Amino acid sequence: MLRLMLCTLLGSSFAQLPASDDVIRLVPKPSSVIFQDGARNLLLNEADFSITGTTSSANQDILDFNCQDTMTEIFKRTSATVEAEDDSSIPLTSLLLTILNDDSDKVYPSAEMDESYSISLTAPSATLTANSVFGAVKGLETFSQLFQMNRAIQIRSGENLQISDKPRFPYRGLMLDPARHFETVAAIKSSVDAMAQNKLNVLHLHLTDGEAFAINTDDFSSFPLLSQKGAYAPSLSYTASDFTKIVDHARLRGVRVIPEVDAPAHMASWAQGYEELLTACPTVNPHPEWPTYYSPGDVTNEKLYDALDEIVGNLAKVFVDELWHVGGDEPQLDCWEANDDIVAYMKAHNMADSTELYSMFENRYSKIVNKYGKKVVGWREIGTLAKLHPATTLINVWDGNDKLQGFLDDGYSAIVSSNWYLNNGGDWTSYYNDEPMSYALNATDDQKELVLGGQACMWSSAFTANSNMVSAIWPNAMAMVERLWSADFSESIEQVRTRMSQHRCRMIRRGVGAAPIAEDYCDSDIYVRKSNTFFYPKTGFPIWLDNDTPPP
């Protein structure tokens, strides 16, 4: 019988990683990390150390927020009074931030933002250089990860350490689903914080679905009942002020925020206040106990387009990002074909089938989005069925990454999500090993540029932020972003696990309830790593391996 034994004296300040193992492990892995031979440790003292940097007055708040946050994270460990492990440590007294390309206007994270940075740990004053303020934000996150998990606040062998880094893909996203389980603004802001710790940079909010319409419409002149009747409760919906708080906080963290108003499927919540917006098709409804749940919108009703116009028009300025997610997945075409009025409409407009009706709707919806200065992103059906114009459409591939090459052949830009559905669980290694470009093996160089990245999706039918959602997101989303940020995959899975398990402890110390991926112990003062791996052989019995033991 295999037994797990954790031999550690948790009551002792020495019950921690040996010094030889308490080394720099960064997540995601930077493009380049160069150590100097014989480098000494860099020791920080809170009373003497500072982080400073200036940019335009319009964006100084971003630097100030992140500099202070980094200082807090570095010095909050209560066991930091333990002395340095040797007398050769030298003091590091400051980190100076330099932004090469100041923007005089207030900036928000965008598809074009430059997230590259470099760090040079010359003592006593280190430097962090970035082309943009958002590169500085990413660099500060890396700087915060340089410190030993235990013992003194020092950077082991950090003297003259050089880091140069930039992301592999510009779109590294996380989708949350408050339409199925409403989440507070505070919970969403906490998710943004966790994203920033892992260099994710796009928050996709799925705001409407059959279960609930989570956009507050009290101030809408024509369709106020959308949330008053369609939300779980009138108060369980997000006002424009709520969205502004989320967007403003995400700006400080370097995270874009993209809303999704899903149509024409998944619209049952809309019908709670405006039943005429949905299509009646009782003869093909697979769940008669839910008369309208599977009914798509009545795309022949002009009121539907009026409702979409009012929604987009009210929120376009609140969500400052250029993208608007139109949803578009799983249209119930058979419902339209079972409705006599809609069949008559299709005949009158010379439509061969319901796919043309779907295309008509998505083209009209996209024109509303464009009218308010936004570009369209949507689930893959807006490309395969609606065939929206490739030059102005971003495809979210969700039901089979093998479809990616076809979209590239048609000229679409795309992101992938199919194998990164966090609600499906799975071991973190499956997220890490899923290589986006493996689905574009026949892509030309120009087509490869159309692959913008990917996102993990947290569909929340069975998850909430106050119970089980956070541990379902992390560390699997951490493993995904390794693929999207880093370009070096030379490490073994065991080496990656060692890095990620240490970063998982950092997240725990920052208040994020990430699930473990190795046998370890983590609290605010002590990090003890017992093994490299949870390894499951074909027999299904778990084997726990010691640190340096390779898997059989």
Coordinates of C-alpha atoms in Angstrom, one line a residue:
M1 CA 0.0 0.0 0.0
L2 CA 1.3 3.4 -1.0
R3 CA 1.4 6.0 1.7
L4 CA 1.8 9.7 1.6
M5 CA 4.2 10.9 4.3
L6 CA 4.8 14.6 4.8
C7 CA 7.8 14.9 7.2
T8 CA 7.8 18.6 8.1
L9 CA 7.8 20.5 11.4
L10 CA 5.3 23.1 10.7
G11 CA 5.9 24.8 14.1
S12 CA 9.5 25.5 13.3
S13 CA 10.8 28.4 11.2
F14 CA 13.2 25.9 9.6
A15 CA 10.4 23.7 8.2
Q16 CA 10.7 25.0 4.7
L17 CA 12.4 24.4 1.4
P18 CA 16.2 23.9 1.7
A19 CA 18.1 26.9 0.5
S20 CA 19.3 25.1 -2.6
D21 CA 15.7 24.6 -3.7
D22 CA 14.4 28.1 -2.8
V23 CA 15.4 29.6 -6.1
I24 CA 13.8 31.9 -8.7
R25 CA 10.9 30.2 -10.5
L26 CA 8.8 32.5 -12.7
V27 CA 5.3 32.0 -14.2
P28 CA 4.8 32.4 -17.1
K29 CA 8.3 31.6 -18.2
P30 CA 10.0 34.8 -19.6
S31 CA 11.6 35.0 -23.0
S32 CA 15.1 35.3 -21.6
V33 CA 16.6 35.1 -18.1
I34 CA 20.3 35.4 -17.8
F35 CA 22.2 34.8 -14.5
Q36 CA 25.7 36.0 -13.8
D37 CA 28.2 33.3 -12.7
G38 CA 29.0 33.7 -9.0
A39 CA 26.3 36.3 -8.5
R40 CA 25.6 37.4 -5.0
N41 CA 22.2 37.5 -3.3
L42 CA 20.3 40.8 -3.3
L43 CA 18.8 41.6 0.1
L44 CA 15.9 44.1 0.5
N45 CA 15.0 46.1 3.6
E46 CA 11.5 47.6 3.6
A47 CA 12.8 50.8 5.3
D48 CA 15.4 51.4 2.6
F49 CA 13.8 50.0 -0.6
S50 CA 11.6 52.0 -3.0
I51 CA 10.0 51.5 -6.4
T52 CA 9.6 54.7 -8.4
G53 CA 8.6 55.6 -11.9
T54 CA 6.9 58.4 -13.9
T55 CA 4.8 58.5 -17.0
S56 CA 2.2 61.0 -18.3
S57 CA -0.1 62.5 -15.7
A58 CA -3.1 60.8 -17.4
N59 CA -1.6 57.4 -16.7
Q60 CA 0.5 57.9 -13.6
D61 CA -2.3 56.2 -11.5
I62 CA -1.4 52.9 -13.2
L63 CA 2.2 53.1 -12.2
D64 CA 1.4 54.3 -8.7
F65 CA -1.1 51.5 -8.1
N66 CA 1.1 48.7 -9.3
C67 CA 4.3 50.1 -7.6
Q68 CA 2.5 50.2 -4.2
D69 CA 0.9 46.8 -4.8
T70 CA 4.3 45.2 -5.6
M71 CA 5.8 46.7 -2.4
T72 CA 3.0 45.3 -0.4
E73 CA 3.4 41.8 -1.9
I74 CA 7.2 41.8 -1.4
F75 CA 7.2 42.8 2.3
K76 CA 4.0 41.3 3.7
R77 CA 5.6 38.0 4.7
T78 CA 5.8 38.0 8.5
S79 CA 8.7 35.6 8.6
A80 CA 10.9 37.9 6.6
T81 CA 12.9 38.8 9.8
V82 CA 15.0 35.7 9.3
E83 CA 18.5 36.7 8.4
A84 CA 20.2 36.2 5.0
E85 CA 21.7 32.8 4.6
D86 CA 25.3 34.1 4.1
D87 CA 27.4 37.2 4.5
S88 CA 27.9 37.8 0.8
S89 CA 24.4 39.3 0.2
I90 CA 24.4 42.9 -1.0
P91 CA 21.6 45.4 -0.6
L92 CA 19.1 46.4 -3.3
T93 CA 17.7 49.8 -2.4
S94 CA 15.6 50.7 -5.4
L95 CA 13.8 49.7 -8.6
L96 CA 13.5 52.5 -11.2
L97 CA 10.8 52.2 -13.8
T98 CA 11.3 53.8 -17.2
I99 CA 8.5 54.1 -19.8
L100 CA 10.0 54.8 -23.2
N101 CA 6.8 55.8 -25.0
D102 CA 4.6 58.0 -22.8
D103 CA 1.1 58.5 -24.0
S104 CA -0.3 61.9 -23.0
D105 CA -3.9 60.6 -23.3
K106 CA -5.5 58.3 -20.8
V107 CA -4.8 54.8 -22.0
Y108 CA -6.7 51.5 -21.7
P109 CA -5.4 48.0 -22.4
S110 CA -6.0 47.2 -26.1
A111 CA -5.2 44.8 -28.8
E112 CA -2.2 46.9 -29.8
M113 CA -0.7 47.5 -26.4
D114 CA 3.0 46.7 -26.0
E115 CA 3.5 44.4 -23.0
S116 CA 7.3 43.8 -23.5
Y117 CA 9.7 44.8 -20.7
S118 CA 13.2 44.2 -19.5
I119 CA 14.6 44.0 -15.9
S120 CA 18.3 44.6 -14.9
L121 CA 19.2 43.9 -11.3
T122 CA 22.2 46.1 -10.9
A123 CA 22.9 46.8 -7.3
P124 CA 22.1 48.9 -5.4
S125 CA 19.6 50.3 -8.0
A126 CA 17.8 48.0 -10.4
T127 CA 15.9 49.1 -13.5
L128 CA 12.7 48.0 -15.2
T129 CA 12.3 49.4 -18.8
A130 CA 9.2 49.1 -20.9
N131 CA 7.8 50.7 -24.0
S132 CA 4.4 51.2 -22.5
V133 CA 2.9 51.5 -19.0
F134 CA 1.3 48.1 -19.5
G135 CA 4.7 46.5 -20.2
A136 CA 5.8 48.0 -16.9
V137 CA 2.8 46.3 -15.2
K138 CA 3.8 42.9 -16.5
G139 CA 7.4 43.6 -15.5
L140 CA 6.4 44.5 -11.9
E141 CA 4.6 41.1 -11.7
T142 CA 7.8 39.3 -12.7
F143 CA 9.8 41.4 -10.2
S144 CA 7.5 40.4 -7.4
Q145 CA 8.1 36.7 -8.3
L146 CA 11.9 36.9 -7.9
F147 CA 12.0 36.6 -4.1
Q148 CA 12.6 33.5 -2.1
M149 CA 9.5 31.9 -0.8
N150 CA 11.0 31.5 2.7
R151 CA 13.7 33.2 4.8
A152 CA 14.8 36.7 4.1
I153 CA 13.4 39.1 1.5
Q154 CA 16.1 38.5 -1.0
I155 CA 16.7 37.5 -4.6
R156 CA 18.9 34.5 -4.6
S157 CA 21.9 34.9 -7.0
G158 CA 20.2 38.0 -8.3
E159 CA 23.2 40.2 -8.8
N160 CA 23.2 41.5 -12.4
L161 CA 20.3 39.3 -13.3
Q162 CA 18.9 40.3 -16.8
I163 CA 15.3 39.5 -17.9
S164 CA 13.9 40.3 -21.3
D165 CA 10.3 39.4 -22.0
K166 CA 7.4 39.7 -24.3
P167 CA 4.2 37.7 -24.9
R168 CA 3.9 35.1 -27.6
F169 CA 0.3 36.0 -28.4
P170 CA -1.6 39.3 -27.8
Y171 CA -4.9 37.7 -26.7
R172 CA -4.7 35.7 -23.5
G173 CA -8.2 35.6 -22.1
L174 CA -10.5 34.3 -19.3
M175 CA -14.3 34.1 -19.8
L176 CA -16.6 34.4 -16.8
D177 CA -20.3 33.5 -16.9
P178 CA -22.3 35.7 -14.5
A179 CA -25.4 35.1 -16.5
R180 CA -25.6 31.6 -14.9
H181 CA -24.4 32.4 -11.4
F182 CA -24.3 36.1 -10.7
E183 CA -21.0 37.3 -9.2
T184 CA -20.4 40.5 -7.3
V185 CA -18.3 43.3 -8.7
A186 CA -15.8 42.6 -5.9
A187 CA -15.5 38.9 -7.0
I188 CA -15.0 39.9 -10.7
K189 CA -12.3 42.4 -9.6
S190 CA -10.6 39.7 -7.6
S191 CA -10.6 37.5 -10.8
V192 CA -8.9 40.4 -12.6
D193 CA -6.3 40.5 -9.9
A194 CA -5.6 36.8 -10.3
M195 CA -5.4 37.2 -14.1
A196 CA -2.8 39.9 -13.7
Q197 CA -0.7 37.6 -11.5
N198 CA -0.5 35.2 -14.5
K199 CA -0.3 37.8 -17.3
L200 CA -3.7 37.1 -18.7
N201 CA -5.0 40.3 -20.4
V202 CA -8.6 39.8 -21.6
L203 CA -11.6 39.4 -19.4
H204 CA -14.7 38.2 -21.4
L205 CA -18.0 38.6 -19.5
H206 CA -20.8 36.4 -20.7
L207 CA -23.6 38.7 -19.5
T208 CA -26.8 37.2 -21.0
D209 CA -28.1 33.6 -21.4
G210 CA -31.2 31.6 -21.0
E211 CA -30.9 31.7 -17.2
A212 CA -30.6 35.4 -16.6
F213 CA -30.1 38.8 -18.2
A214 CA -27.4 40.3 -16.0
I215 CA -27.2 43.8 -17.6
N216 CA -29.3 46.3 -15.6
T217 CA -31.9 48.0 -17.9
D218 CA -33.7 50.2 -15.4
D219 CA -32.6 53.3 -17.3
F220 CA -33.4 51.9 -20.7
S221 CA -36.2 53.9 -22.4
S222 CA -37.7 51.1 -24.5
F223 CA -36.7 47.8 -22.9
P224 CA -36.4 48.3 -19.1
L225 CA -38.0 44.8 -18.4
L226 CA -35.0 42.9 -19.8
S227 CA -33.3 42.9 -16.4
Q228 CA -36.3 43.8 -14.2
K229 CA -37.9 40.5 -15.3
G230 CA -35.0 38.6 -16.8
A231 CA -32.4 38.8 -14.1
Y232 CA -32.4 36.4 -11.2
A233 CA -33.7 39.4 -9.2
P234 CA -33.8 43.0 -10.2
S235 CA -30.9 43.8 -8.0
L236 CA -28.8 40.9 -9.4
S237 CA -27.7 42.8 -12.5
Y238 CA -24.8 45.1 -13.3
T239 CA -25.4 48.9 -13.7
A240 CA -23.3 51.1 -15.9
S241 CA -21.6 52.2 -12.7
D242 CA -20.7 48.6 -11.9
F243 CA -19.2 48.0 -15.3
T244 CA -17.2 51.2 -15.0
K245 CA -15.7 50.0 -11.7
I246 CA -14.7 46.7 -13.3
V247 CA -13.3 48.4 -16.4
D248 CA -11.4 51.0 -14.4
H249 CA -9.9 48.3 -12.1
A250 CA -9.0 46.1 -15.1
R251 CA -7.2 49.1 -16.6
L252 CA -4.9 49.3 -13.6
R253 CA -4.1 45.7 -14.0
G254 CA -3.5 45.8 -17.8
V255 CA -6.6 43.7 -18.6
R256 CA -9.1 44.4 -21.4
V257 CA -12.8 43.8 -20.7
I258 CA -15.1 42.5 -23.4
P259 CA -18.9 42.2 -22.9
E260 CA -20.9 39.4 -24.5
V261 CA -24.6 39.8 -25.3
D262 CA -25.4 36.4 -26.8
A263 CA -28.0 36.1 -29.6
P264 CA -30.0 34.6 -31.3
A265 CA -29.8 31.5 -29.1
H266 CA -29.8 31.4 -25.3
M267 CA -32.4 34.2 -25.1
A268 CA -35.1 32.8 -22.8
S269 CA -34.4 35.4 -20.1
W270 CA -35.3 38.1 -22.6
A271 CA -38.7 36.6 -23.0
Q272 CA -39.5 37.1 -19.3
G273 CA -40.2 40.8 -20.0
Y274 CA -40.8 40.6 -23.8
E275 CA -42.1 37.3 -24.9
E276 CA -42.5 38.5 -28.5
L277 CA -38.7 38.6 -28.9
L278 CA -38.6 34.8 -29.0
T279 CA -39.7 32.2 -31.5
A280 CA -42.5 29.8 -30.5
C281 CA -41.8 26.3 -31.6
P282 CA -43.4 23.8 -29.1
T283 CA -43.3 20.9 -31.6
V284 CA -39.5 20.7 -31.6
N285 CA -38.7 21.8 -28.1
P286 CA -36.7 18.9 -26.5
H287 CA -37.7 20.2 -23.1
P288 CA -41.4 21.1 -23.0
E289 CA -41.2 21.8 -19.3
W290 CA -39.2 24.8 -20.3
P291 CA -41.4 26.3 -23.0
T292 CA -39.0 29.0 -24.2
Y293 CA -35.6 27.9 -23.0
Y294 CA -34.4 26.5 -26.3
S295 CA -36.3 29.0 -28.5
P296 CA -34.0 31.4 -30.4
G297 CA -34.9 35.0 -30.9
D298 CA -37.5 36.0 -33.5
V299 CA -35.1 37.5 -35.9
T300 CA -38.0 38.6 -38.1
N301 CA -39.2 41.0 -35.4
E302 CA -37.9 44.5 -35.7
K303 CA -38.2 44.9 -32.0
L304 CA -35.3 42.5 -31.5
Y305 CA -33.0 44.8 -33.4
D306 CA -34.3 47.8 -31.5
A307 CA -33.5 46.0 -28.2
L308 CA -30.0 45.2 -29.4
D309 CA -29.5 48.8 -30.5
E310 CA -30.5 50.1 -27.1
I311 CA -28.2 47.6 -25.3
V312 CA -25.1 48.3 -27.4
G313 CA -25.8 52.0 -27.5
N314 CA -26.0 52.2 -23.7
L315 CA -22.9 50.2 -23.0
A316 CA -20.5 51.0 -25.9
K317 CA -18.9 53.9 -24.1
V318 CA -18.7 52.0 -20.8
F319 CA -16.8 49.1 -22.3
V320 CA -14.0 51.1 -23.9
D321 CA -12.4 48.1 -25.7
E322 CA -12.8 47.8 -29.5
L323 CA -14.4 44.4 -29.3
W324 CA -18.0 43.4 -28.7
H325 CA -18.9 39.7 -28.4
V326 CA -22.1 38.8 -30.2
G327 CA -22.3 35.2 -29.0
G328 CA -24.0 33.4 -31.9
D329 CA -23.4 29.8 -30.9
E330 CA -25.8 26.9 -31.1
P331 CA -28.6 28.6 -33.1
Q332 CA -31.7 26.4 -32.9
L333 CA -32.4 26.4 -36.6
D334 CA -35.1 23.7 -36.4
C335 CA -37.2 26.0 -34.2
W336 CA -37.4 28.6 -36.9
E337 CA -38.2 25.9 -39.5
A338 CA -41.1 24.7 -37.2
N339 CA -42.7 28.2 -37.0
D340 CA -45.2 29.0 -39.8
D341 CA -44.7 32.8 -39.6
I342 CA -40.9 32.5 -39.9
V343 CA -41.1 30.0 -42.7
A344 CA -43.4 32.4 -44.5
Y345 CA -40.9 35.2 -43.9
M346 CA -38.1 33.1 -45.4
K347 CA -40.1 32.4 -48.5
A348 CA -41.0 36.0 -48.9
H349 CA -37.4 37.0 -48.8
N350 CA -36.2 34.1 -51.1
M351 CA -34.2 32.4 -48.4
A352 CA -33.2 28.8 -49.2
D353 CA -33.0 27.7 -45.6
S354 CA -32.7 28.8 -42.0
T355 CA -29.0 29.2 -42.3
E356 CA -29.6 32.3 -44.5
L357 CA -31.9 33.6 -41.8
Y358 CA -29.2 33.2 -39.2
S359 CA -26.8 35.0 -41.5
M360 CA -29.2 37.8 -42.0
F361 CA -29.5 38.3 -38.2
E362 CA -25.8 38.2 -37.5
N363 CA -25.1 40.6 -40.3
R364 CA -27.7 43.0 -38.9
Y365 CA -26.4 42.6 -35.3
S366 CA -22.8 43.2 -36.5
K367 CA -23.9 46.4 -38.2
I368 CA -25.4 47.6 -34.9
V369 CA -22.1 46.8 -33.2
N370 CA -20.1 48.7 -35.9
K371 CA -22.5 51.7 -35.7
Y372 CA -21.2 52.3 -32.2
G373 CA -17.6 52.0 -33.1
K374 CA -17.0 48.4 -32.1
K375 CA -15.6 45.3 -33.9
V376 CA -17.3 41.9 -33.7
V377 CA -16.0 38.8 -31.9
G378 CA -18.2 35.8 -31.7
W379 CA -18.4 32.0 -31.4
R380 CA -17.3 30.1 -34.5
E381 CA -20.8 29.9 -36.0
I382 CA -20.6 33.6 -37.1
G383 CA -18.0 32.4 -39.5
T384 CA -19.2 29.0 -40.5
L385 CA -22.9 29.8 -40.8
A386 CA -23.2 33.6 -41.0
K387 CA -20.0 34.1 -42.9
L388 CA -19.4 37.6 -41.5
H389 CA -16.7 39.6 -43.3
P390 CA -13.3 38.3 -42.2
A391 CA -11.6 41.7 -42.2
T392 CA -13.8 42.9 -39.3
T393 CA -14.5 39.7 -37.4
L394 CA -12.6 37.7 -34.8
I395 CA -13.6 34.1 -34.5
N396 CA -13.7 32.3 -31.1
V397 CA -13.2 28.6 -31.9
W398 CA -15.1 26.7 -29.2
D399 CA -16.2 23.3 -30.4
G400 CA -13.1 21.8 -32.0
N401 CA -9.8 23.5 -32.6
D402 CA -9.4 21.5 -35.7
K403 CA -11.7 24.1 -37.3
L404 CA -9.0 26.7 -36.9
Q405 CA -7.2 26.1 -40.2
G406 CA -10.4 26.5 -42.1
F407 CA -11.0 30.0 -40.6
L408 CA -7.4 30.9 -41.4
D409 CA -8.0 29.8 -45.0
D410 CA -11.0 32.1 -45.2
G411 CA -9.0 35.0 -43.9
Y412 CA -10.4 35.2 -40.4
S413 CA -8.4 36.2 -37.3
A414 CA -9.1 33.6 -34.5
I415 CA -8.6 32.6 -30.9
V416 CA -9.0 29.1 -29.6
S417 CA -10.9 27.8 -26.5
S418 CA -12.1 24.3 -27.3
N419 CA -9.7 22.4 -25.0
W420 CA -9.6 25.1 -22.3
Y421 CA -13.1 24.7 -20.8
L422 CA -12.3 25.1 -17.1
N423 CA -15.7 23.8 -16.0
N424 CA -14.8 20.4 -17.6
G425 CA -12.0 20.0 -15.1
G426 CA -9.1 17.9 -16.1
D427 CA -5.4 17.8 -15.1
W428 CA -3.4 21.0 -15.6
T429 CA -1.0 19.1 -17.9
S430 CA -3.8 18.8 -20.6
Y431 CA -4.1 22.6 -20.6
Y432 CA -0.4 23.1 -20.8
N433 CA 0.1 20.5 -23.5
D434 CA -2.5 22.0 -25.8
E435 CA -0.5 23.9 -28.4
P436 CA -2.7 26.3 -30.4
M437 CA -0.5 26.3 -33.5
S438 CA -0.8 22.5 -33.8
Y439 CA -4.2 23.1 -35.3
A440 CA -2.7 25.3 -38.0
L441 CA 0.1 23.1 -39.3
N442 CA -0.7 24.0 -42.9
A443 CA -0.8 27.8 -42.2
T444 CA 1.3 30.2 -44.2
D445 CA 3.3 32.8 -42.4
D446 CA 0.6 35.3 -43.1
Q447 CA -2.0 33.0 -41.7
K448 CA -0.1 32.3 -38.6
E449 CA -0.3 36.0 -37.8
L450 CA -4.1 35.6 -37.7
V451 CA -3.9 33.3 -34.7
L452 CA -4.2 35.9 -31.9
G453 CA -4.2 33.5 -28.9
G454 CA -6.9 31.9 -26.9
Q455 CA -8.9 32.0 -23.8
A456 CA -10.1 29.7 -21.0
C457 CA -13.8 29.5 -20.4
M458 CA -15.4 29.2 -17.0
W459 CA -19.0 28.2 -17.7
S460 CA -20.6 28.5 -14.3
S461 CA -23.7 26.3 -14.3
A462 CA -22.2 24.4 -11.4
F463 CA -19.7 27.0 -10.1
T464 CA -19.7 30.1 -8.0
A465 CA -17.0 32.4 -6.8
N466 CA -17.8 31.9 -3.2
S467 CA -17.5 28.1 -3.3
N468 CA -15.8 26.2 -6.0
M469 CA -15.0 28.4 -9.0
V470 CA -11.6 29.8 -8.0
S471 CA -10.0 26.4 -7.6
A472 CA -11.5 25.3 -10.9
I473 CA -9.9 28.2 -12.7
W474 CA -6.5 28.0 -11.0
P475 CA -4.1 26.5 -11.7
N476 CA -5.5 25.2 -15.0
A477 CA -5.7 28.7 -16.5
M478 CA -2.2 29.3 -15.3
A479 CA -1.1 26.3 -17.4
M480 CA -3.0 27.7 -20.4
V481 CA -1.3 31.1 -20.3
E482 CA 2.1 29.4 -20.3
R483 CA 1.2 28.4 -23.9
L484 CA 0.1 31.9 -24.7
W485 CA 2.8 33.9 -23.2
S486 CA 5.9 31.8 -23.4
A487 CA 7.6 30.4 -26.5
D488 CA 10.0 28.1 -24.7
F489 CA 8.7 24.6 -24.0
S490 CA 12.0 22.8 -23.4
E491 CA 11.2 22.0 -19.8
S492 CA 9.9 18.6 -18.7
I493 CA 6.4 18.5 -17.2
E494 CA 8.1 17.9 -13.8
Q495 CA 10.1 21.1 -14.1
V496 CA 7.0 23.0 -15.2
R497 CA 5.1 21.6 -12.2
T498 CA 7.8 22.8 -9.9
R499 CA 7.5 26.3 -11.2
M500 CA 3.7 26.3 -11.2
S501 CA 3.4 24.8 -7.7
Q502 CA 5.6 27.6 -6.3
H503 CA 3.5 30.2 -8.2
R504 CA 0.3 28.6 -6.9
C505 CA 1.7 29.3 -3.4
R506 CA 2.2 32.9 -4.3
M507 CA -1.4 33.0 -5.4
I508 CA -2.5 31.5 -2.1
R509 CA -0.5 34.2 -0.3
R510 CA -2.3 36.8 -2.4
G511 CA -5.7 35.5 -1.4
V512 CA -6.5 33.3 -4.4
G513 CA -7.7 29.8 -3.6
A514 CA -5.8 28.0 -6.3
A515 CA -5.9 24.2 -6.2
P516 CA -2.7 22.3 -5.5
I517 CA -0.8 20.5 -8.3
A518 CA 1.8 18.8 -6.1
E519 CA 2.1 17.6 -2.5
D520 CA 3.2 20.7 -0.7
Y521 CA 2.3 23.0 2.2
C522 CA 1.7 26.7 1.7
D523 CA 0.8 29.5 4.1
S524 CA 1.8 33.1 4.5
D525 CA 5.2 32.2 5.9
I526 CA 6.1 28.7 4.9
Y527 CA 6.3 26.9 1.6
V528 CA 7.3 23.2 1.6
R529 CA 7.4 21.1 -1.5
K530 CA 7.3 17.4 -0.9
S531 CA 7.1 16.1 -4.5
N532 CA 7.2 17.1 -8.1
T533 CA 4.1 15.4 -9.3
F534 CA 0.7 13.7 -9.0
F535 CA 1.4 10.9 -11.4
Y536 CA -1.4 8.5 -12.4
P537 CA -0.2 5.3 -14.0
K538 CA -2.4 3.2 -16.3
T539 CA -3.6 1.2 -13.3
G540 CA -5.2 4.3 -11.9
F541 CA -3.4 4.2 -8.5
P542 CA -1.6 7.4 -7.5
I543 CA 2.1 7.4 -7.0
W544 CA 3.7 10.3 -5.2
L545 CA 7.3 11.0 -6.3
D546 CA 10.1 12.5 -4.4
N547 CA 11.5 15.8 -5.7
D548 CA 14.3 14.4 -7.8
T549 CA 12.7 11.0 -8.8
P550 CA 11.7 10.9 -12.5
P551 CA 8.4 9.2 -13.3
P552 CA 8.6 5.5 -14.3

